[in-house]
Short mmCIF file of C-alpha atoms in Angstrom, two decimals:
data_model
loop_
_atom_site.label_atom_id
_atom_site.label_comp_id
_atom_site.label_asym_id
_atom_site.label_seq_id
_atom_site.Cartn_x
_atom_site.Cartn_y
_atom_site.Cartn_z
CA MET A 1 66.05 49.46 78.82
CA HIS A 2 68.62 50.16 76.11
CA PHE A 3 69.45 53.52 74.51
CA ARG A 4 71.51 53.95 71.37
CA ILE A 5 72.44 57.51 70.52
CA GLN A 6 73.40 58.37 66.96
CA ILE A 7 74.37 61.54 65.19
CA VAL A 8 73.33 62.19 61.61
CA ALA A 9 75.47 64.64 59.65
CA VAL A 10 73.74 66.01 56.54
CA SER A 11 76.06 67.63 53.99
CA ASP A 12 75.10 70.46 51.65
CA ASP A 13 74.30 68.01 48.83
CA GLY A 14 71.90 66.07 51.08
CA THR A 15 74.18 63.16 51.83
CA GLU A 16 73.66 61.69 55.30
CA HIS A 17 76.36 60.21 57.50
CA ARG A 18 75.27 58.25 60.55
CA GLN A 19 77.53 57.44 63.46
CA ASP A 20 76.93 55.87 66.86
CA ILE A 21 78.29 58.00 69.68
CA ALA A 22 76.87 56.35 72.81
CA ASP A 23 75.20 53.17 73.99
CA LEU A 24 73.41 53.30 77.37
CA SER A 25 71.51 50.65 79.25
CA ARG A 26 69.33 50.77 82.37
CA SER A 27 68.55 47.43 84.01
CA LYS A 28 66.41 48.89 86.76
CA SER A 29 64.80 52.28 87.09
CA THR A 30 65.46 53.96 90.42
CA LEU A 31 65.71 57.53 91.57
CA GLU A 32 69.49 57.42 91.10
CA THR A 33 69.37 55.99 87.56
CA VAL A 34 66.68 58.18 86.04
CA GLY A 35 68.26 60.27 83.30
CA LEU A 36 71.95 60.80 82.65
CA THR A 37 74.60 60.96 85.32
CA LEU A 38 77.17 63.73 85.25
CA GLU A 39 79.92 61.40 84.07
CA GLU A 40 77.72 59.93 81.32
CA SER A 41 76.75 63.40 80.10
CA LYS A 42 80.40 64.46 80.04
CA GLN A 43 81.38 61.42 77.97
CA LEU A 44 78.40 61.91 75.66
CA LEU A 45 79.23 65.56 75.09
CA GLN A 46 82.87 64.74 74.45
CA HIS A 47 82.01 62.11 71.79
CA LEU A 48 79.43 64.43 70.26
CA GLN A 49 81.94 67.31 70.13
CA GLN A 50 84.59 65.11 68.55
CA THR A 51 82.21 63.93 65.86
CA ILE A 52 80.84 67.39 65.00
CA VAL A 53 84.26 69.05 64.88
CA ASN A 54 85.73 66.30 62.70
CA HIS A 55 82.88 66.61 60.19
CA GLN A 56 83.26 70.40 60.08
CA VAL A 57 87.05 70.24 59.61
CA ASP A 58 86.80 67.53 56.94
CA ALA A 59 84.24 69.58 55.02
CA TYR A 60 86.44 72.67 55.23
CA LEU A 61 89.56 70.83 54.04
CA HIS A 62 87.57 69.31 51.17
CA GLU A 63 86.51 72.82 50.06
CA GLN A 64 90.07 74.15 50.28
CA HIS A 65 91.75 71.21 48.56
CA ALA A 66 91.32 72.62 45.07
CA CYS A 67 93.30 75.68 43.98
CA PRO A 68 90.95 78.70 43.76
CA HIS A 69 92.68 79.89 40.53
CA CYS A 70 93.08 76.79 38.38
CA GLY A 71 90.95 74.22 40.23
CA LYS A 72 93.80 71.72 40.45
CA HIS A 73 94.01 69.68 43.65
CA ARG A 74 96.96 70.60 45.85
CA GLN A 75 99.46 67.89 46.66
CA ILE A 76 99.79 66.71 50.26
CA LYS A 77 103.26 66.94 51.81
CA GLN A 78 102.47 65.84 55.35
CA SER A 79 99.47 64.45 57.20
CA GLU A 80 99.23 65.22 60.90
CA ARG A 81 96.67 65.82 63.58
CA ALA A 82 96.50 68.82 65.92
CA PRO A 83 94.83 69.29 69.31
CA PHE A 84 91.94 71.73 69.64
CA ARG A 85 90.70 72.58 73.16
CA THR A 86 86.96 73.00 73.33
CA LEU A 87 84.38 73.44 76.06
CA PHE A 88 83.55 69.73 75.81
CA GLY A 89 86.97 68.18 75.67
CA LEU A 90 90.21 68.04 73.75
CA VAL A 91 89.53 67.25 70.09
CA SER A 92 92.13 65.88 67.70
CA VAL A 93 91.59 67.30 64.20
CA PRO A 94 93.41 66.64 60.90
CA ASN A 95 96.07 69.25 60.19
CA PRO A 96 97.72 68.45 56.82
CA ARG A 97 100.47 70.41 55.10
CA TRP A 98 99.92 71.01 51.38
CA TYR A 99 102.12 72.19 48.56
CA GLN A 100 101.18 75.49 46.97
CA CYS A 101 99.81 75.21 43.48
CA ASP A 102 102.45 76.01 40.82
CA CYS A 103 100.00 77.96 38.69
CA ARG A 104 101.15 81.12 40.45
CA PRO A 105 104.27 82.13 42.36
CA HIS A 106 104.10 81.98 46.18
CA VAL A 107 106.42 83.15 48.92
CA GLU A 108 106.18 79.80 50.74
CA LYS A 109 106.15 76.43 49.05
CA THR A 110 103.86 74.77 51.60
CA PHE A 111 101.09 75.84 53.96
CA ARG A 112 98.61 74.46 56.49
CA PRO A 113 95.01 75.22 55.47
CA LEU A 114 93.71 74.61 59.00
CA SER A 115 95.57 77.67 60.29
CA LYS A 116 92.96 79.87 58.62
CA LEU A 117 89.99 78.04 60.10
CA LEU A 118 91.53 77.57 63.56
CA PRO A 119 94.06 80.37 64.11
CA GLU A 120 93.81 79.66 67.85
CA ARG A 121 94.00 76.29 69.55
CA THR A 122 91.34 77.15 72.17
CA SER A 123 87.69 77.65 71.29
CA PRO A 124 86.16 81.06 72.15
CA GLU A 125 83.47 79.34 74.28
CA LEU A 126 86.07 77.74 76.55
CA LEU A 127 88.19 80.90 76.63
CA TYR A 128 85.21 83.05 77.57
CA LEU A 129 84.02 80.76 80.32
CA GLU A 130 87.40 80.28 81.99
CA THR A 131 88.31 83.98 81.87
CA LYS A 132 84.91 84.97 83.23
CA TRP A 133 85.09 82.50 86.09
CA ALA A 134 88.75 83.35 86.78
CA SER A 135 87.80 86.98 87.24
CA LEU A 136 85.27 86.01 89.90
CA ALA A 137 87.15 83.22 91.73
CA ALA A 138 90.71 82.02 92.23
CA TYR A 139 92.51 80.38 89.33
CA GLY A 140 92.67 77.06 91.18
CA VAL A 141 88.96 77.16 92.02
CA THR A 142 88.12 77.95 88.40
CA SER A 143 90.16 75.00 87.14
CA LYS A 144 88.53 72.61 89.61
CA LEU A 145 85.06 73.84 88.69
CA LEU A 146 85.71 73.40 84.96
CA HIS A 147 86.94 69.84 85.53
CA GLU A 148 83.97 69.11 87.76
CA VAL A 149 81.23 70.04 85.29
CA LEU A 150 82.86 69.77 81.85
CA PRO A 151 84.86 67.08 80.03
CA ILE A 152 87.85 69.37 79.42
CA ASP A 153 91.45 68.26 79.00
CA HIS A 154 93.06 66.84 82.17
CA LYS A 155 96.15 68.95 81.52
CA HIS A 156 94.03 72.08 81.82
CA SER A 157 95.56 73.48 85.05
CA PRO A 158 95.28 76.71 87.07
CA VAL A 159 98.39 77.94 85.23
CA THR A 160 96.52 77.48 81.93
CA VAL A 161 93.56 79.44 83.27
CA ARG A 162 95.85 82.23 84.48
CA ASN A 163 97.74 82.43 81.18
CA HIS A 164 94.54 82.55 79.12
CA THR A 165 93.07 85.27 81.38
CA LEU A 166 96.15 87.47 81.19
CA GLN A 167 96.46 86.96 77.43
CA ALA A 168 92.85 88.06 76.94
CA ALA A 169 93.48 91.13 79.13
CA ARG A 170 96.62 92.03 77.15
CA ARG A 171 94.64 91.74 73.94
CA ARG A 172 92.07 94.14 75.35
CA GLU A 173 94.83 96.52 76.44
CA ARG A 174 96.41 96.59 72.97
CA GLU A 175 93.09 97.68 71.46
CA MET A 176 92.90 100.82 73.59
CA GLU A 177 93.64 104.08 71.86
CA ALA A 178 96.63 106.24 72.76
CA GLU A 179 96.80 108.18 76.02
CA GLN A 180 96.19 111.94 75.97
CA VAL A 181 96.88 114.67 78.46
CA MET A 182 93.68 116.52 77.54
CA PHE A 183 90.44 115.09 76.17
CA VAL A 184 88.57 118.40 75.91
CA ASP A 185 88.15 119.32 72.23
CA GLY A 186 86.37 122.13 70.46
CA CYS A 187 85.05 125.41 71.79
CA GLN A 188 81.96 126.50 73.67
CA ALA A 189 80.10 127.17 70.40
CA ASP A 190 80.62 123.55 69.36
CA ARG A 191 79.33 122.32 72.71
CA ASP A 192 76.26 124.53 72.45
CA ARG A 193 75.27 122.75 69.24
CA LEU A 194 75.31 119.32 70.89
CA PRO A 195 71.96 117.65 71.71
CA ILE A 196 70.57 117.66 75.24
CA PRO A 197 72.69 115.17 77.22
CA ASN A 198 71.57 112.40 79.53
CA GLY A 199 71.41 112.86 83.27
CA PRO A 200 74.44 113.88 85.34
CA LEU A 201 77.34 111.49 85.88
CA SER A 202 78.72 110.95 89.38
CA VAL A 203 82.18 109.37 89.40
CA GLY A 204 83.80 108.21 92.63
CA LEU A 205 87.52 107.42 92.86
CA ASP A 206 89.29 105.65 95.69
CA GLY A 207 92.32 103.48 96.36
CA GLY A 208 92.84 100.02 97.80
CA ILE A 209 95.92 98.21 99.08
CA VAL A 210 97.04 94.82 97.72
CA ARG A 211 99.85 92.64 98.94
CA ALA A 212 102.74 92.28 96.50
CA ARG A 213 104.42 88.98 95.74
CA ARG A 214 107.84 88.38 97.22
CA GLY A 215 110.60 89.76 95.08
CA THR A 216 108.21 92.24 93.44
CA LYS A 217 108.96 95.93 93.63
CA GLY A 218 106.05 97.49 95.46
CA THR A 219 105.56 100.36 97.87
CA SER A 220 106.91 99.67 101.30
CA GLU A 221 104.49 99.48 104.18
CA ALA A 222 106.12 102.50 105.83
CA LYS A 223 105.58 104.63 102.73
CA MET A 224 101.95 103.57 102.55
CA GLY A 225 101.50 104.92 106.06
CA ASN A 226 100.53 101.55 107.57
CA ILE A 227 97.06 101.85 106.14
CA GLY A 228 94.70 99.59 108.03
CA ASN A 229 95.70 96.65 110.17
CA THR A 230 98.16 95.25 107.67
CA GLY A 231 100.65 93.84 110.15
CA ASN A 232 104.01 92.70 108.82
CA MET A 233 102.94 92.24 105.23
CA GLY A 234 106.10 93.31 103.43
CA ASN A 235 105.60 95.20 100.18
CA LEU A 236 102.27 96.66 99.13
CA PHE A 237 100.98 98.44 96.08
CA GLU A 238 97.92 100.57 95.44
CA VAL A 239 94.95 99.82 93.23
CA ILE A 240 92.76 102.70 92.09
CA ALA A 241 89.12 101.80 91.57
CA GLY A 242 86.14 103.88 90.62
CA ASN A 243 82.44 103.76 89.99
CA SER A 244 80.53 105.90 87.50
CA ILE A 245 76.79 106.33 88.04
CA LEU A 246 74.56 107.73 85.31
CA SER A 247 71.41 109.16 86.86
CA PHE A 248 69.14 108.52 83.85
CA ARG A 249 68.97 108.21 80.06
CA ARG A 250 66.51 110.38 78.20
CA ASP A 251 65.62 107.69 75.65
CA ASP A 252 64.94 104.95 78.21
CA PRO A 253 61.31 103.91 78.83
CA GLU A 254 59.62 104.96 82.05
CA ASP A 255 59.85 101.50 83.59
CA ALA A 256 63.65 101.33 83.05
CA PRO A 257 65.96 101.56 86.10
CA SER A 258 66.50 105.15 87.16
CA SER A 259 70.31 104.85 87.22
CA SER A 260 73.05 102.65 85.83
CA SER A 261 76.62 102.23 87.00
CA LYS A 262 79.93 100.92 85.71
CA CYS A 263 83.20 100.32 87.50
CA PHE A 264 86.86 100.39 86.53
CA ALA A 265 90.17 99.64 88.24
CA LEU A 266 93.87 99.98 87.52
CA VAL A 267 97.30 99.68 89.11
CA ARG A 268 98.81 103.13 88.75
CA SER A 269 102.41 101.92 88.64
CA VAL A 270 101.61 99.65 85.67
CA ASP A 271 98.90 101.42 83.70
CA LYS A 272 100.23 103.66 80.93
CA LYS A 273 96.77 104.90 79.88
CA PRO A 274 94.84 105.74 83.07
CA LYS A 275 93.09 108.83 81.70
CA ARG A 276 92.16 107.03 78.47
CA ARG A 277 90.70 104.17 80.52
CA LEU A 278 88.49 106.49 82.56
CA PHE A 279 87.51 108.49 79.49
CA ASP A 280 86.49 105.34 77.57
CA LEU A 281 84.37 104.24 80.53
CA LEU A 282 82.51 107.55 80.56
CA GLN A 283 82.13 107.44 76.79
CA SER A 284 80.54 103.99 77.06
CA GLN A 285 77.86 105.62 79.24
CA GLY A 286 77.16 108.24 76.58
CA MET A 287 79.10 111.16 78.06
CA GLN A 288 78.97 114.36 76.02
CA ALA A 289 81.07 117.50 76.27
CA ASN A 290 78.05 119.47 77.51
CA GLN A 291 77.09 116.94 80.18
CA GLN A 292 77.41 117.54 83.90
CA VAL A 293 80.08 115.28 85.45
CA THR A 294 81.01 115.31 89.14
CA PHE A 295 84.17 113.59 90.37
CA PHE A 296 84.47 112.60 94.04
CA SER A 297 87.80 111.60 95.57
CA ASP A 298 89.63 111.50 98.89
CA GLY A 299 92.08 114.17 97.71
CA GLY A 300 95.10 111.86 97.38
CA ASP A 301 97.69 112.68 94.75
CA THR A 302 97.08 109.43 92.86
CA VAL A 303 93.38 110.13 92.30
CA ARG A 304 93.22 113.93 92.39
CA HIS A 305 94.92 114.43 89.01
CA LEU A 306 93.36 111.44 87.21
CA PRO A 307 90.07 113.09 86.11
CA GLU A 308 91.63 116.40 85.01
CA TYR A 309 90.80 117.63 81.48
CA LEU A 310 88.29 114.87 80.73
CA ASN A 311 85.19 117.02 80.46
CA PRO A 312 84.78 120.83 80.29
CA GLU A 313 81.71 120.68 82.57
CA ALA A 314 83.42 118.52 85.18
CA GLU A 315 83.32 119.43 88.87
CA HIS A 316 85.77 118.02 91.42
CA ILE A 317 84.56 117.55 94.99
CA LEU A 318 86.57 116.43 98.00
CA ASP A 319 84.86 113.57 99.78
CA TRP A 320 83.17 114.78 102.98
CA PHE A 321 83.60 111.44 104.70
CA HIS A 322 87.40 111.71 104.61
CA ILE A 323 87.27 115.28 105.95
CA THR A 324 85.05 114.45 108.90
CA MET A 325 87.03 111.29 109.62
CA LYS A 326 90.26 113.28 110.01
CA ILE A 327 88.55 115.86 112.24
CA THR A 328 87.02 113.09 114.38
CA VAL A 329 90.50 111.70 115.02
CA LEU A 330 91.66 115.14 116.16
CA GLN A 331 88.66 115.54 118.46
CA GLN A 332 89.42 112.21 120.10
CA CYS A 333 93.04 113.31 120.62
CA ALA A 334 91.87 116.60 122.14
CA ARG A 335 89.72 114.85 124.76
CA GLY A 336 92.82 113.25 126.25
CA LEU A 337 94.72 116.52 126.73
CA SER A 338 94.53 118.64 129.89
CA LYS A 339 94.32 122.42 129.70
CA PRO A 340 97.74 124.16 130.09
CA LYS A 341 98.35 126.51 133.03
CA SER A 342 99.54 129.36 130.85
CA SER A 343 99.27 130.34 127.24
CA THR A 344 100.45 133.13 125.03
CA ILE A 345 97.15 133.16 123.18
CA SER A 346 94.57 135.74 124.17
CA ASP A 347 92.21 134.89 127.04
CA SER A 348 89.15 134.71 124.83
CA ILE A 349 90.79 132.06 122.67
CA ASP A 350 92.39 130.24 125.59
CA GLU A 351 89.06 129.81 127.31
CA GLU A 352 87.72 127.91 124.29
CA SER A 353 88.51 124.20 124.33
CA LEU A 354 90.34 122.43 121.53
CA GLU A 355 87.28 120.32 120.82
CA ARG A 356 85.18 123.44 120.34
CA ARG A 357 87.69 124.94 117.93
CA LEU A 358 87.83 121.72 115.94
CA GLU A 359 84.03 121.70 115.78
CA SER A 360 84.28 125.23 114.39
CA VAL A 361 86.73 124.00 111.73
CA LYS A 362 84.24 121.30 110.77
CA HIS A 363 81.43 123.86 110.62
CA TYR A 364 83.35 126.11 108.22
CA LEU A 365 84.28 123.17 105.97
CA TRP A 366 80.66 121.95 105.94
CA HIS A 367 79.65 125.31 104.49
CA GLY A 368 82.59 125.38 102.02
CA ASN A 369 84.56 128.14 103.76
CA SER A 370 88.03 126.62 103.52
CA ALA A 371 89.81 129.95 104.23
CA MET A 372 88.17 130.40 107.64
CA ALA A 373 88.64 126.70 108.38
CA LEU A 374 92.38 127.04 107.75
CA ASP A 375 92.59 130.15 109.99
CA ARG A 376 90.78 128.35 112.77
CA LEU A 377 92.92 125.26 112.34
CA ARG A 378 96.11 127.29 112.55
CA GLU A 379 94.92 128.75 115.85
CA VAL A 380 94.73 125.20 117.14
CA GLU A 381 98.20 124.56 115.77
CA ASP A 382 99.60 127.65 117.54
CA ASP A 383 97.93 126.65 120.80
CA LEU A 384 99.39 123.16 120.63
CA ALA A 385 102.82 124.58 119.85
CA CYS A 386 102.54 126.85 122.91
CA ARG A 387 101.48 123.89 125.04
CA ASP A 388 104.61 122.15 123.85
CA CYS A 389 106.62 125.14 125.14
CA ASP A 390 104.83 125.04 128.53
CA TRP A 391 105.74 121.36 128.85
CA ASP A 392 109.42 121.92 128.01
CA LEU A 393 111.13 120.52 131.10
CA ASP A 394 114.80 119.89 131.82
CA VAL A 395 116.15 116.43 132.46
CA GLU A 396 115.68 116.75 136.22
CA GLY A 397 112.00 117.63 136.00
CA GLU A 398 112.67 121.27 137.00
CA GLU A 399 111.10 124.28 135.33
CA TYR A 400 112.96 127.60 135.07
CA ASP A 401 111.25 130.45 136.94
CA GLY A 402 113.04 133.13 134.93
CA ASP A 403 113.22 135.89 137.59
CA GLY A 404 114.33 133.65 140.45
CA GLY A 405 111.13 134.24 142.35
CA ASP A 406 111.96 131.62 144.91
CA GLY A 407 115.00 133.69 146.06
CA GLY A 408 117.37 130.93 145.02
CA ASP A 409 119.03 129.94 141.77
CA GLY A 410 116.15 130.84 139.48
CA LYS A 411 114.63 127.36 139.54
CA LYS A 412 111.70 125.87 141.28
CA THR A 413 110.87 122.22 141.54
CA VAL A 414 107.59 121.24 139.86
CA GLN A 415 105.78 118.01 139.33
CA LYS A 416 106.96 116.57 136.04
CA LYS A 417 104.28 116.36 133.35
CA PRO A 418 103.60 112.72 132.35
CA GLN A 419 105.48 111.67 129.23
CA ARG A 420 102.32 110.06 127.88
CA GLU A 421 100.52 113.42 127.76
CA ILE A 422 103.50 115.12 126.12
CA ASP A 423 103.55 112.43 123.42
CA ALA A 424 99.77 112.79 122.91
CA ALA A 425 100.10 116.55 122.39
CA ALA A 426 102.98 116.07 119.93
CA ARG A 427 100.97 113.46 118.04
CA MET A 428 97.95 115.73 117.83
CA LEU A 429 100.12 118.60 116.60
CA LYS A 430 101.38 116.34 113.83
CA TYR A 431 97.81 115.42 112.84
CA VAL A 432 96.75 119.09 112.83
CA ARG A 433 99.59 120.02 110.49
CA GLU A 434 98.71 117.12 108.19
CA LEU A 435 95.07 118.27 108.09
CA ASP A 436 96.23 121.83 107.37
CA THR A 437 98.22 120.61 104.37
CA TYR A 438 95.36 118.35 103.26
CA ILE A 439 92.80 121.18 103.23
CA ALA A 440 95.21 123.65 101.62
CA ASN A 441 96.01 121.22 98.77
CA ASN A 442 92.32 120.47 98.13
CA ALA A 443 90.81 123.90 98.81
CA GLY A 444 89.58 124.13 95.22
CA SER A 445 87.55 120.92 95.66
CA ILE A 446 85.81 121.93 98.88
CA VAL A 447 82.21 122.98 98.23
CA ASN A 448 79.19 123.90 100.31
CA TYR A 449 78.38 120.40 101.52
CA GLY A 450 75.42 121.57 103.56
CA GLU A 451 73.72 123.07 100.53
CA ARG A 452 74.32 119.95 98.43
CA TYR A 453 73.07 117.72 101.25
CA HIS A 454 69.82 119.63 101.64
CA CYS A 455 69.30 119.49 97.86
CA GLY A 456 69.64 115.70 97.92
CA GLU A 457 72.97 115.66 96.06
CA ARG A 458 75.98 113.47 96.80
CA ILE A 459 78.67 114.70 99.17
CA SER A 460 80.79 111.58 99.75
CA THR A 461 82.29 108.54 98.02
CA GLY A 462 80.24 106.05 99.99
CA PHE A 463 79.07 104.51 96.72
CA VAL A 464 82.65 103.81 95.64
CA GLU A 465 83.64 102.19 98.95
CA SER A 466 81.45 99.24 98.00
CA THR A 467 83.13 99.23 94.58
CA ILE A 468 86.54 98.80 96.22
CA ASN A 469 85.12 95.88 98.17
CA GLN A 470 83.49 94.31 95.11
CA VAL A 471 86.25 94.87 92.56
CA VAL A 472 89.43 94.54 94.63
CA SER A 473 88.88 93.09 98.09
CA LYS A 474 86.65 90.10 97.30
CA ARG A 475 89.05 88.80 94.65
CA MET A 476 92.47 89.86 95.92
CA VAL A 477 92.40 90.64 99.63
CA LYS A 478 89.64 89.21 101.81
CA LYS A 479 90.26 85.59 102.92
CA GLN A 480 92.39 85.04 99.81
CA GLN A 481 95.88 85.20 101.36
CA MET A 482 97.26 85.92 97.92
CA GLN A 483 100.34 87.75 96.73
CA TRP A 484 100.23 89.56 93.41
CA THR A 485 102.53 91.15 90.91
CA PRO A 486 101.33 94.65 89.96
CA GLU A 487 101.06 93.63 86.29
CA GLY A 488 99.13 90.44 87.05
CA ALA A 489 96.73 92.30 89.33
CA HIS A 490 96.22 95.07 86.78
CA LEU A 491 95.44 92.65 83.93
CA LEU A 492 93.07 90.56 86.05
CA LEU A 493 91.23 93.73 87.13
CA GLN A 494 90.57 94.63 83.50
CA VAL A 495 88.78 91.32 82.94
CA ARG A 496 86.99 91.50 86.29
CA THR A 497 85.59 94.98 85.70
CA GLN A 498 84.42 93.98 82.21
CA VAL A 499 82.63 90.98 83.69
CA LEU A 500 81.06 93.03 86.50
CA ASN A 501 79.94 95.64 83.95
CA GLU A 502 78.45 92.83 81.79
CA ASP A 503 80.63 93.93 78.86
CA TRP A 504 82.90 90.90 78.58
CA GLU A 505 80.62 89.02 76.19
CA ALA A 506 80.40 92.10 73.95
CA THR A 507 84.20 92.27 73.95
CA PHE A 508 84.35 88.66 72.77
CA ARG A 509 81.93 89.47 69.98
CA THR A 510 84.31 92.15 68.71
CA TRP A 511 87.04 89.50 68.55
CA TYR A 512 84.83 86.68 67.24
CA PRO A 513 81.87 88.11 65.27
CA ASN A 514 79.94 84.81 65.30
CA PHE A 515 80.45 84.19 69.02
CA ARG A 516 77.28 82.85 70.62
CA SER A 517 75.16 83.61 67.59
CA VAL A 518 71.52 82.60 68.01
CA GLN A 519 70.70 79.51 65.94
CA PRO A 520 67.10 78.28 66.41
CA LEU A 521 66.61 74.52 66.67
CA THR A 522 64.26 72.86 64.20
CA SER A 523 61.96 70.05 65.25
CA SER A 524 61.96 66.60 63.65
CA SER A 525 60.11 63.34 64.00
CA ALA A 526 62.82 61.96 66.30
CA PRO A 527 63.82 63.73 69.53
CA LEU A 528 67.05 65.67 69.32
CA LEU A 529 69.72 65.65 71.98
CA VAL A 530 70.78 69.26 72.43
CA ALA A 531 74.00 70.06 74.25
#
């Protein structure tokens, strides 16, 4: 069986141009030969793309050949061809240079008319697909996948994919408005006149750690506090990610999903507009000045100040999970300590174990009483400091008796306390002081967690932990063994979050108004081959 595939180009005046683009033959029909193979379809699409693009460019140059003022044909100075990368292969198109018409003065004597039709040498379809895939998989994997399924240029390498992705991200960054310290405008009377807002917004903020490329200035592992089992990884830098959940929209139909979420991410050392980025995200979900917004964070300096002055109705809550995790570590340390023989604390306090006091600290924090929690925590700190005094031995393992009760030189030989227990007490004292500072710095964000929990409201950033995994870890950390520059990671995250939020196609439509416009196919007597 023989198949001859032709394309018929019909101009505006009705003139038809026929051209053969493929000639296929099948000597024997088997399961393997039914239909087109992948290689045949790639060649067919490449020939079809070349033919269509050439007809479109020729028609455009024919329209532009005459001067729009006097109608005189412009003179050709140079005839060349230029490459144009498309989704279905590299297309060579005519790119002449013409003289300007002398009917009017011009700044330049010559110009290239194709620069107006094709200001970029890569088609939006190819650019969209490679940036979308690059945000979800490694640059090398994206390049291999494109070569596997599409007849793209053989010189299209992972470096090309990376450059196109970062260029698209930079273009998106340039379009952002200027950063502001405060985004709260107007007065309470203006907010009272606003319509009823949508449901409450819950915004979770958290940080992730990414390995920096060699020679890149990052944050040393020691400064990051050896977060996680990083091993000897060299320099690290932090990525801040967040997830905003809108509980409901008032105009949505009843069968619509009850909540919708969007994520964002940034590298704090690179991003010059972090507050603007978060504000734009909330605005895209319809945030109003009279809408309830709740921010959840772990209380770190990098995320605690980010949501300030974004909304007058905003509430900041310290994540309960991070509080209870720190207290759990202290309780585990307390189980390994023995009770001291003497203490300067009163008997009623001394009889109470460290674990019990820490449980009391947790109880007060659960009910939002940070002042009593701090008082109780400082009792633990004083007790540990006194234990440190009781274990203060000289180099010979002797303890001073003070009054010379043994009738000798004022010393008595005692069994030396194990160094391991002394180190455990010192370590726990350090953790207690860190928790004291942590609660004191975030006292304004500690609420009555018990009341919120019983009312079915959020008390932790569990929903943003999965966002860190989805946005950062799956692309940059887990099983990737990659090293990143802070700028490269930041730009890639902007594309990745847009793709995950399903906003990347809308962004392309703002750049290319006719991108993926719907064009219905018309039927004819002969079957049409549709790419």
